[in-house]
Amino acid sequence: WDRKEIEETTRRIAVAAIQYGMLSQDPQKQITFVMKDWLASEGDTGTYLIYAYARIQSILRQVKEIPEIAPEFNLLTTPQEAALLLSMGSFNEVVLKTGEQQKPSLLTRYLYEMARYFSRAYQECPILKAETEVLRQSRRMLFKTVGITLKQGLFLLGITPPERM
């Protein structure tokens, strides 16, 4: 890593921690800023979300897309994969509700849950250990789509995740 990339990544982590920490709170309650809690890489934090995004990008760099092999989403049958698919299906609805209710915490909660679903799927359904190349490419596409959804949701919160951490 060069100095510029380190500084930019550090800035993005700090912005994600603060922005997410503020927007995930109930605006009717007093917000207590505890840097250690807001920077935690586990749990309901901006740092956790951008780490999940960066991990997805790392996976996509390791497992190259094979254009000749079309993903078959009917192969994604584990509970973890199903949870991810269902979660992504409600993104537009959550964004709409967030705007209508002017409650960004709805979006932060949704993104956190999706990142948790991804983490479980990553552990239980590793791409590299897929039984077939079609399943590997199907999981790759699933994770790629989760990454796109996470990035879009974070962007709506004013957060730009780094591509690697």
Short mmCIF file of N, CA and C in Angstrom, two decimals:
data_model
loop_
_atom_site.label_atom_id
_atom_site.label_comp_id
_atom_site.label_asym_id
_atom_site.label_seq_id
_atom_site.Cartn_x
_atom_site.Cartn_y
_atom_site.Cartn_z
N TRP A 1 0.85 -1.18 0.00
CA TRP A 1 0.00 0.00 0.00
C TRP A 1 0.89 1.24 0.00
N ASP A 2 0.54 2.21 -0.81
CA ASP A 2 1.29 3.47 -0.75
C ASP A 2 0.63 4.39 0.28
N ARG A 3 1.33 5.42 0.62
CA ARG A 3 0.88 6.35 1.67
C ARG A 3 -0.49 6.95 1.35
N LYS A 4 -0.70 7.30 0.09
CA LYS A 4 -1.97 7.91 -0.32
C LYS A 4 -3.14 6.95 -0.08
N GLU A 5 -2.97 5.68 -0.44
CA GLU A 5 -4.03 4.70 -0.25
C GLU A 5 -4.30 4.47 1.24
N ILE A 6 -3.26 4.44 2.04
CA ILE A 6 -3.44 4.28 3.49
C ILE A 6 -4.24 5.45 4.06
N GLU A 7 -3.86 6.65 3.68
CA GLU A 7 -4.56 7.84 4.19
C GLU A 7 -6.02 7.87 3.73
N GLU A 8 -6.26 7.54 2.48
CA GLU A 8 -7.64 7.54 1.96
C GLU A 8 -8.48 6.47 2.63
N THR A 9 -7.92 5.29 2.82
CA THR A 9 -8.65 4.21 3.48
C THR A 9 -8.94 4.57 4.93
N THR A 10 -7.98 5.15 5.60
CA THR A 10 -8.17 5.58 6.99
C THR A 10 -9.28 6.61 7.09
N ARG A 11 -9.29 7.55 6.15
CA ARG A 11 -10.33 8.58 6.14
C ARG A 11 -11.70 7.95 5.92
N ARG A 12 -11.78 7.01 4.99
CA ARG A 12 -13.07 6.37 4.71
C ARG A 12 -13.57 5.57 5.90
N ILE A 13 -12.67 4.91 6.61
CA ILE A 13 -13.06 4.17 7.81
C ILE A 13 -13.61 5.13 8.87
N ALA A 14 -12.92 6.23 9.08
CA ALA A 14 -13.36 7.21 10.08
C ALA A 14 -14.72 7.80 9.70
N VAL A 15 -14.89 8.16 8.44
CA VAL A 15 -16.17 8.72 8.00
C VAL A 15 -17.28 7.69 8.15
N ALA A 16 -17.00 6.46 7.76
CA ALA A 16 -18.00 5.40 7.89
C ALA A 16 -18.41 5.20 9.34
N ALA A 17 -17.43 5.19 10.23
CA ALA A 17 -17.72 4.98 11.65
C ALA A 17 -18.62 6.09 12.19
N ILE A 18 -18.27 7.32 11.90
CA ILE A 18 -19.03 8.45 12.44
C ILE A 18 -20.38 8.58 11.74
N GLN A 19 -20.39 8.54 10.42
CA GLN A 19 -21.63 8.71 9.67
C GLN A 19 -22.64 7.62 10.04
N TYR A 20 -22.19 6.39 10.03
CA TYR A 20 -23.07 5.28 10.36
C TYR A 20 -23.51 5.37 11.83
N GLY A 21 -22.58 5.68 12.69
CA GLY A 21 -22.92 5.80 14.11
C GLY A 21 -24.00 6.84 14.36
N MET A 22 -23.92 7.95 13.68
CA MET A 22 -24.92 9.02 13.85
C MET A 22 -26.26 8.60 13.25
N LEU A 23 -26.24 8.04 12.05
CA LEU A 23 -27.48 7.73 11.35
C LEU A 23 -28.20 6.50 11.89
N SER A 24 -27.49 5.65 12.59
CA SER A 24 -28.12 4.44 13.13
C SER A 24 -28.84 4.70 14.45
N GLN A 25 -28.69 5.89 14.99
CA GLN A 25 -29.29 6.24 16.27
C GLN A 25 -30.72 6.76 16.10
N ASP A 26 -31.49 6.64 17.15
CA ASP A 26 -32.81 7.25 17.19
C ASP A 26 -32.60 8.75 17.41
N PRO A 27 -33.07 9.59 16.49
CA PRO A 27 -32.83 11.03 16.62
C PRO A 27 -33.53 11.66 17.82
N GLN A 28 -34.45 10.93 18.42
CA GLN A 28 -35.16 11.46 19.60
C GLN A 28 -34.38 11.25 20.90
N LYS A 29 -33.30 10.48 20.81
CA LYS A 29 -32.51 10.18 21.99
C LYS A 29 -31.15 10.87 21.91
N GLN A 30 -30.54 11.07 23.05
CA GLN A 30 -29.21 11.65 23.10
C GLN A 30 -28.20 10.65 22.55
N ILE A 31 -27.30 11.14 21.70
CA ILE A 31 -26.28 10.28 21.10
C ILE A 31 -25.00 10.39 21.92
N THR A 32 -24.47 9.23 22.29
CA THR A 32 -23.22 9.20 23.02
C THR A 32 -22.14 8.65 22.09
N PHE A 33 -21.13 9.45 21.84
CA PHE A 33 -20.05 9.04 20.95
C PHE A 33 -18.95 8.39 21.77
N VAL A 34 -18.72 7.11 21.52
CA VAL A 34 -17.63 6.37 22.14
C VAL A 34 -16.81 5.80 20.98
N MET A 35 -15.67 6.41 20.71
CA MET A 35 -14.88 6.06 19.53
C MET A 35 -14.59 4.56 19.45
N LYS A 36 -14.23 3.96 20.54
CA LYS A 36 -13.89 2.53 20.55
C LYS A 36 -15.08 1.70 20.06
N ASP A 37 -16.28 2.04 20.50
CA ASP A 37 -17.46 1.30 20.08
C ASP A 37 -17.79 1.54 18.61
N TRP A 38 -17.70 2.78 18.17
CA TRP A 38 -18.07 3.13 16.80
C TRP A 38 -17.06 2.61 15.78
N LEU A 39 -15.82 2.39 16.20
CA LEU A 39 -14.79 1.88 15.28
C LEU A 39 -14.67 0.35 15.31
N ALA A 40 -15.46 -0.31 16.14
CA ALA A 40 -15.38 -1.77 16.26
C ALA A 40 -15.61 -2.42 14.91
N SER A 41 -14.83 -3.44 14.61
CA SER A 41 -14.96 -4.12 13.32
C SER A 41 -16.00 -5.24 13.36
N GLU A 42 -16.61 -5.43 14.50
CA GLU A 42 -17.69 -6.40 14.65
C GLU A 42 -18.88 -5.71 15.26
N GLY A 43 -20.06 -6.19 14.91
CA GLY A 43 -21.27 -5.59 15.46
C GLY A 43 -21.84 -4.53 14.55
N ASP A 44 -22.83 -3.84 15.03
CA ASP A 44 -23.60 -2.87 14.25
C ASP A 44 -22.85 -1.55 14.12
N THR A 45 -21.81 -1.55 13.26
CA THR A 45 -20.99 -0.35 13.06
C THR A 45 -20.72 -0.14 11.57
N GLY A 46 -20.37 1.08 11.24
CA GLY A 46 -19.99 1.38 9.87
C GLY A 46 -18.73 0.63 9.46
N THR A 47 -17.84 0.46 10.41
CA THR A 47 -16.60 -0.26 10.14
C THR A 47 -16.89 -1.70 9.73
N TYR A 48 -17.82 -2.33 10.43
CA TYR A 48 -18.21 -3.70 10.10
C TYR A 48 -18.76 -3.79 8.68
N LEU A 49 -19.59 -2.82 8.30
CA LEU A 49 -20.20 -2.84 6.97
C LEU A 49 -19.18 -2.63 5.86
N ILE A 50 -18.28 -1.67 6.05
CA ILE A 50 -17.29 -1.45 4.98
C ILE A 50 -16.29 -2.60 4.93
N TYR A 51 -16.06 -3.25 6.06
CA TYR A 51 -15.20 -4.44 6.05
C TYR A 51 -15.88 -5.55 5.25
N ALA A 52 -17.19 -5.74 5.44
CA ALA A 52 -17.91 -6.76 4.68
C ALA A 52 -17.82 -6.46 3.19
N TYR A 53 -17.97 -5.20 2.82
CA TYR A 53 -17.87 -4.81 1.42
C TYR A 53 -16.46 -5.12 0.88
N ALA A 54 -15.44 -4.73 1.63
CA ALA A 54 -14.06 -4.96 1.20
C ALA A 54 -13.77 -6.46 1.08
N ARG A 55 -14.34 -7.25 1.98
CA ARG A 55 -14.14 -8.70 1.91
C ARG A 55 -14.78 -9.27 0.65
N ILE A 56 -15.95 -8.77 0.30
CA ILE A 56 -16.59 -9.23 -0.94
C ILE A 56 -15.72 -8.89 -2.14
N GLN A 57 -15.14 -7.69 -2.16
CA GLN A 57 -14.28 -7.31 -3.27
C GLN A 57 -13.05 -8.19 -3.35
N SER A 58 -12.53 -8.58 -2.20
CA SER A 58 -11.38 -9.49 -2.16
C SER A 58 -11.75 -10.85 -2.75
N ILE A 59 -12.92 -11.35 -2.40
CA ILE A 59 -13.39 -12.63 -2.94
C ILE A 59 -13.52 -12.55 -4.46
N LEU A 60 -14.08 -11.44 -4.93
CA LEU A 60 -14.29 -11.28 -6.37
C LEU A 60 -12.96 -11.21 -7.12
N ARG A 61 -11.93 -10.66 -6.47
CA ARG A 61 -10.62 -10.63 -7.09
C ARG A 61 -10.00 -12.03 -7.14
N GLN A 62 -10.28 -12.86 -6.14
CA GLN A 62 -9.72 -14.21 -6.07
C GLN A 62 -10.42 -15.18 -7.01
N VAL A 63 -11.75 -15.08 -7.07
CA VAL A 63 -12.55 -16.00 -7.89
C VAL A 63 -12.96 -15.24 -9.14
N LYS A 64 -12.27 -15.50 -10.20
CA LYS A 64 -12.52 -14.79 -11.46
C LYS A 64 -13.84 -15.23 -12.08
N GLU A 65 -14.51 -14.28 -12.70
CA GLU A 65 -15.74 -14.57 -13.41
C GLU A 65 -15.41 -15.35 -14.68
N ILE A 66 -16.22 -16.35 -14.95
CA ILE A 66 -16.08 -17.12 -16.18
C ILE A 66 -17.35 -16.85 -17.01
N PRO A 67 -17.26 -15.93 -17.97
CA PRO A 67 -18.46 -15.51 -18.72
C PRO A 67 -19.20 -16.64 -19.41
N GLU A 68 -18.49 -17.69 -19.77
CA GLU A 68 -19.12 -18.80 -20.47
C GLU A 68 -20.06 -19.60 -19.56
N ILE A 69 -19.92 -19.43 -18.26
CA ILE A 69 -20.74 -20.19 -17.31
C ILE A 69 -21.78 -19.25 -16.70
N ALA A 70 -23.02 -19.48 -17.06
CA ALA A 70 -24.11 -18.66 -16.52
C ALA A 70 -24.46 -19.14 -15.10
N PRO A 71 -24.62 -18.20 -14.17
CA PRO A 71 -25.01 -18.61 -12.82
C PRO A 71 -26.40 -19.26 -12.83
N GLU A 72 -26.58 -20.21 -11.96
CA GLU A 72 -27.88 -20.87 -11.80
C GLU A 72 -28.31 -20.67 -10.35
N PHE A 73 -29.19 -19.69 -10.16
CA PHE A 73 -29.56 -19.32 -8.81
C PHE A 73 -30.41 -20.38 -8.11
N ASN A 74 -30.98 -21.32 -8.86
CA ASN A 74 -31.71 -22.41 -8.22
C ASN A 74 -30.77 -23.35 -7.46
N LEU A 75 -29.46 -23.22 -7.69
CA LEU A 75 -28.47 -24.03 -6.96
C LEU A 75 -28.18 -23.46 -5.57
N LEU A 76 -28.60 -22.22 -5.34
CA LEU A 76 -28.34 -21.56 -4.05
C LEU A 76 -29.46 -21.95 -3.08
N THR A 77 -29.27 -23.08 -2.44
CA THR A 77 -30.36 -23.68 -1.65
C THR A 77 -30.12 -23.69 -0.14
N THR A 78 -28.94 -23.28 0.31
CA THR A 78 -28.70 -23.32 1.75
C THR A 78 -29.50 -22.21 2.43
N PRO A 79 -29.78 -22.34 3.72
CA PRO A 79 -30.50 -21.28 4.43
C PRO A 79 -29.77 -19.94 4.38
N GLN A 80 -28.45 -19.97 4.40
CA GLN A 80 -27.67 -18.73 4.36
C GLN A 80 -27.82 -18.03 3.01
N GLU A 81 -27.78 -18.80 1.94
CA GLU A 81 -27.95 -18.22 0.61
C GLU A 81 -29.37 -17.69 0.43
N ALA A 82 -30.34 -18.43 0.92
CA ALA A 82 -31.74 -17.99 0.82
C ALA A 82 -31.96 -16.70 1.60
N ALA A 83 -31.36 -16.59 2.78
CA ALA A 83 -31.50 -15.37 3.57
C ALA A 83 -30.93 -14.17 2.83
N LEU A 84 -29.79 -14.37 2.18
CA LEU A 84 -29.18 -13.28 1.40
C LEU A 84 -30.08 -12.87 0.24
N LEU A 85 -30.59 -13.83 -0.49
CA LEU A 85 -31.46 -13.54 -1.62
C LEU A 85 -32.71 -12.79 -1.18
N LEU A 86 -33.33 -13.24 -0.10
CA LEU A 86 -34.53 -12.57 0.41
C LEU A 86 -34.20 -11.16 0.88
N SER A 87 -33.08 -11.02 1.53
CA SER A 87 -32.67 -9.72 2.04
C SER A 87 -32.50 -8.72 0.90
N MET A 88 -31.81 -9.12 -0.15
CA MET A 88 -31.59 -8.21 -1.27
C MET A 88 -32.90 -7.84 -1.95
N GLY A 89 -33.87 -8.74 -1.92
CA GLY A 89 -35.15 -8.47 -2.55
C GLY A 89 -35.92 -7.34 -1.91
N SER A 90 -35.60 -6.99 -0.67
CA SER A 90 -36.34 -5.93 0.02
C SER A 90 -35.60 -4.59 0.05
N PHE A 91 -34.48 -4.50 -0.67
CA PHE A 91 -33.68 -3.26 -0.65
C PHE A 91 -34.51 -2.04 -1.06
N ASN A 92 -35.19 -2.11 -2.20
CA ASN A 92 -35.95 -0.95 -2.68
C ASN A 92 -37.03 -0.54 -1.69
N GLU A 93 -37.70 -1.51 -1.10
CA GLU A 93 -38.74 -1.22 -0.12
C GLU A 93 -38.17 -0.51 1.11
N VAL A 94 -37.02 -0.97 1.57
CA VAL A 94 -36.38 -0.35 2.74
C VAL A 94 -35.95 1.08 2.42
N VAL A 95 -35.39 1.28 1.25
CA VAL A 95 -34.97 2.64 0.86
C VAL A 95 -36.18 3.56 0.79
N LEU A 96 -37.27 3.08 0.22
CA LEU A 96 -38.49 3.88 0.12
C LEU A 96 -39.03 4.25 1.51
N LYS A 97 -39.11 3.26 2.41
CA LYS A 97 -39.57 3.51 3.78
C LYS A 97 -38.65 4.49 4.50
N THR A 98 -37.35 4.32 4.29
CA THR A 98 -36.37 5.21 4.92
C THR A 98 -36.64 6.66 4.53
N GLY A 99 -36.89 6.88 3.25
CA GLY A 99 -37.17 8.22 2.77
C GLY A 99 -38.52 8.74 3.25
N GLU A 100 -39.54 7.91 3.17
CA GLU A 100 -40.87 8.33 3.58
C GLU A 100 -40.92 8.69 5.07
N GLN A 101 -40.27 7.89 5.88
CA GLN A 101 -40.30 8.11 7.33
C GLN A 101 -39.17 9.02 7.80
N GLN A 102 -38.27 9.38 6.88
CA GLN A 102 -37.09 10.18 7.22
C GLN A 102 -36.38 9.59 8.43
N LYS A 103 -36.12 8.31 8.29
CA LYS A 103 -35.52 7.54 9.39
C LYS A 103 -34.38 6.69 8.84
N PRO A 104 -33.16 7.27 8.74
CA PRO A 104 -32.03 6.51 8.18
C PRO A 104 -31.69 5.26 8.96
N SER A 105 -32.13 5.17 10.20
CA SER A 105 -31.82 3.97 10.98
C SER A 105 -32.47 2.73 10.38
N LEU A 106 -33.55 2.89 9.59
CA LEU A 106 -34.15 1.74 8.91
C LEU A 106 -33.15 1.15 7.90
N LEU A 107 -32.49 2.03 7.18
CA LEU A 107 -31.50 1.57 6.20
C LEU A 107 -30.26 1.01 6.88
N THR A 108 -29.81 1.66 7.95
CA THR A 108 -28.62 1.14 8.64
C THR A 108 -28.88 -0.26 9.20
N ARG A 109 -30.07 -0.47 9.76
CA ARG A 109 -30.41 -1.79 10.31
C ARG A 109 -30.44 -2.83 9.19
N TYR A 110 -31.04 -2.48 8.07
CA TYR A 110 -31.13 -3.38 6.93
C TYR A 110 -29.73 -3.77 6.44
N LEU A 111 -28.86 -2.77 6.26
CA LEU A 111 -27.50 -3.05 5.76
C LEU A 111 -26.72 -3.93 6.73
N TYR A 112 -26.90 -3.67 8.02
CA TYR A 112 -26.22 -4.49 9.03
C TYR A 112 -26.69 -5.95 8.94
N GLU A 113 -28.00 -6.13 8.82
CA GLU A 113 -28.53 -7.50 8.73
C GLU A 113 -28.02 -8.19 7.47
N MET A 114 -27.98 -7.47 6.35
CA MET A 114 -27.48 -8.08 5.12
C MET A 114 -26.01 -8.45 5.27
N ALA A 115 -25.22 -7.60 5.91
CA ALA A 115 -23.80 -7.92 6.12
C ALA A 115 -23.66 -9.16 7.00
N ARG A 116 -24.52 -9.30 7.98
CA ARG A 116 -24.50 -10.50 8.82
C ARG A 116 -24.87 -11.74 8.02
N TYR A 117 -25.88 -11.63 7.17
CA TYR A 117 -26.26 -12.76 6.31
C TYR A 117 -25.10 -13.14 5.40
N PHE A 118 -24.43 -12.12 4.85
CA PHE A 118 -23.28 -12.39 3.99
C PHE A 118 -22.19 -13.13 4.77
N SER A 119 -21.90 -12.66 5.97
CA SER A 119 -20.85 -13.27 6.78
C SER A 119 -21.15 -14.75 7.04
N ARG A 120 -22.41 -15.04 7.34
CA ARG A 120 -22.80 -16.44 7.57
C ARG A 120 -22.66 -17.26 6.29
N ALA A 121 -23.12 -16.70 5.18
CA ALA A 121 -23.04 -17.42 3.91
C ALA A 121 -21.59 -17.65 3.52
N TYR A 122 -20.75 -16.66 3.76
CA TYR A 122 -19.33 -16.78 3.43
C TYR A 122 -18.69 -17.93 4.21
N GLN A 123 -19.07 -18.06 5.48
CA GLN A 123 -18.52 -19.13 6.32
C GLN A 123 -19.08 -20.50 5.96
N GLU A 124 -20.37 -20.55 5.72
CA GLU A 124 -21.04 -21.84 5.51
C GLU A 124 -21.03 -22.30 4.05
N CYS A 125 -20.88 -21.36 3.13
CA CYS A 125 -20.97 -21.69 1.70
C CYS A 125 -19.77 -21.11 0.95
N PRO A 126 -18.58 -21.53 1.29
CA PRO A 126 -17.41 -20.93 0.65
C PRO A 126 -17.38 -21.16 -0.86
N ILE A 127 -17.07 -20.12 -1.57
CA ILE A 127 -17.03 -20.20 -3.03
C ILE A 127 -15.98 -21.20 -3.50
N LEU A 128 -14.79 -21.12 -2.93
CA LEU A 128 -13.69 -21.96 -3.40
C LEU A 128 -13.93 -23.45 -3.16
N LYS A 129 -14.82 -23.78 -2.23
CA LYS A 129 -15.09 -25.18 -1.95
C LYS A 129 -16.38 -25.67 -2.60
N ALA A 130 -16.94 -24.87 -3.51
CA ALA A 130 -18.17 -25.28 -4.20
C ALA A 130 -17.92 -26.57 -4.97
N GLU A 131 -18.93 -27.42 -5.00
CA GLU A 131 -18.79 -28.74 -5.62
C GLU A 131 -18.61 -28.65 -7.14
N THR A 132 -19.19 -27.65 -7.77
CA THR A 132 -19.09 -27.51 -9.23
C THR A 132 -18.72 -26.08 -9.59
N GLU A 133 -18.25 -25.91 -10.80
CA GLU A 133 -17.91 -24.56 -11.29
C GLU A 133 -19.17 -23.71 -11.44
N VAL A 134 -20.28 -24.32 -11.80
CA VAL A 134 -21.54 -23.56 -11.93
C VAL A 134 -21.95 -23.02 -10.56
N LEU A 135 -21.85 -23.85 -9.52
CA LEU A 135 -22.18 -23.39 -8.17
C LEU A 135 -21.21 -22.30 -7.73
N ARG A 136 -19.94 -22.46 -8.05
CA ARG A 136 -18.94 -21.44 -7.70
C ARG A 136 -19.31 -20.10 -8.36
N GLN A 137 -19.66 -20.13 -9.61
CA GLN A 137 -20.01 -18.90 -10.32
C GLN A 137 -21.34 -18.33 -9.82
N SER A 138 -22.26 -19.20 -9.41
CA SER A 138 -23.54 -18.74 -8.86
C SER A 138 -23.32 -18.03 -7.53
N ARG A 139 -22.49 -18.61 -6.68
CA ARG A 139 -22.17 -17.96 -5.40
C ARG A 139 -21.39 -16.68 -5.63
N ARG A 140 -20.50 -16.68 -6.58
CA ARG A 140 -19.75 -15.47 -6.89
C ARG A 140 -20.70 -14.35 -7.28
N MET A 141 -21.67 -14.66 -8.13
CA MET A 141 -22.64 -13.65 -8.56
C MET A 141 -23.51 -13.19 -7.39
N LEU A 142 -23.87 -14.11 -6.52
CA LEU A 142 -24.64 -13.74 -5.33
C LEU A 142 -23.85 -12.75 -4.48
N PHE A 143 -22.58 -13.07 -4.21
CA PHE A 143 -21.76 -12.18 -3.39
C PHE A 143 -21.50 -10.85 -4.09
N LYS A 144 -21.31 -10.91 -5.40
CA LYS A 144 -21.11 -9.67 -6.15
C LYS A 144 -22.33 -8.76 -6.02
N THR A 145 -23.52 -9.35 -6.11
CA THR A 145 -24.76 -8.58 -6.00
C THR A 145 -24.93 -8.02 -4.58
N VAL A 146 -24.55 -8.78 -3.60
CA VAL A 146 -24.57 -8.27 -2.22
C VAL A 146 -23.64 -7.06 -2.10
N GLY A 147 -22.46 -7.17 -2.69
CA GLY A 147 -21.52 -6.05 -2.67
C GLY A 147 -22.09 -4.80 -3.32
N ILE A 148 -22.73 -4.98 -4.45
CA ILE A 148 -23.35 -3.84 -5.14
C ILE A 148 -24.43 -3.22 -4.27
N THR A 149 -25.24 -4.05 -3.66
CA THR A 149 -26.33 -3.56 -2.80
C THR A 149 -25.77 -2.85 -1.58
N LEU A 150 -24.76 -3.43 -0.95
CA LEU A 150 -24.12 -2.78 0.20
C LEU A 150 -23.55 -1.43 -0.19
N LYS A 151 -22.85 -1.38 -1.29
CA LYS A 151 -22.23 -0.13 -1.73
C LYS A 151 -23.29 0.93 -2.00
N GLN A 152 -24.38 0.55 -2.65
CA GLN A 152 -25.45 1.51 -2.93
C GLN A 152 -26.08 2.00 -1.63
N GLY A 153 -26.34 1.09 -0.71
CA GLY A 153 -26.92 1.49 0.58
C GLY A 153 -25.99 2.40 1.36
N LEU A 154 -24.71 2.08 1.38
CA LEU A 154 -23.74 2.93 2.07
C LEU A 154 -23.65 4.30 1.40
N PHE A 155 -23.69 4.33 0.08
CA PHE A 155 -23.66 5.59 -0.65
C PHE A 155 -24.85 6.47 -0.23
N LEU A 156 -26.02 5.87 -0.07
CA LEU A 156 -27.20 6.63 0.36
C LEU A 156 -27.01 7.22 1.76
N LEU A 157 -26.15 6.60 2.54
CA LEU A 157 -25.85 7.10 3.89
C LEU A 157 -24.67 8.08 3.89
N GLY A 158 -24.11 8.33 2.72
CA GLY A 158 -22.97 9.24 2.62
C GLY A 158 -21.64 8.59 2.90
N ILE A 159 -21.58 7.27 2.73
CA ILE A 159 -20.37 6.50 3.03
C ILE A 159 -19.84 5.88 1.74
N THR A 160 -18.54 6.06 1.48
CA THR A 160 -17.89 5.44 0.33
C THR A 160 -16.93 4.39 0.88
N PRO A 161 -17.24 3.10 0.71
CA PRO A 161 -16.37 2.07 1.27
C PRO A 161 -15.09 1.91 0.46
N PRO A 162 -13.99 1.57 1.11
CA PRO A 162 -12.76 1.28 0.37
C PRO A 162 -12.89 -0.09 -0.31
N GLU A 163 -12.15 -0.27 -1.38
CA GLU A 163 -12.18 -1.53 -2.11
C GLU A 163 -11.41 -2.63 -1.38
N ARG A 164 -10.50 -2.22 -0.50
CA ARG A 164 -9.77 -3.20 0.32
C ARG A 164 -9.39 -2.55 1.64
N MET A 165 -9.20 -3.42 2.62
CA MET A 165 -8.84 -2.94 3.97
C MET A 165 -7.71 -3.80 4.51
#
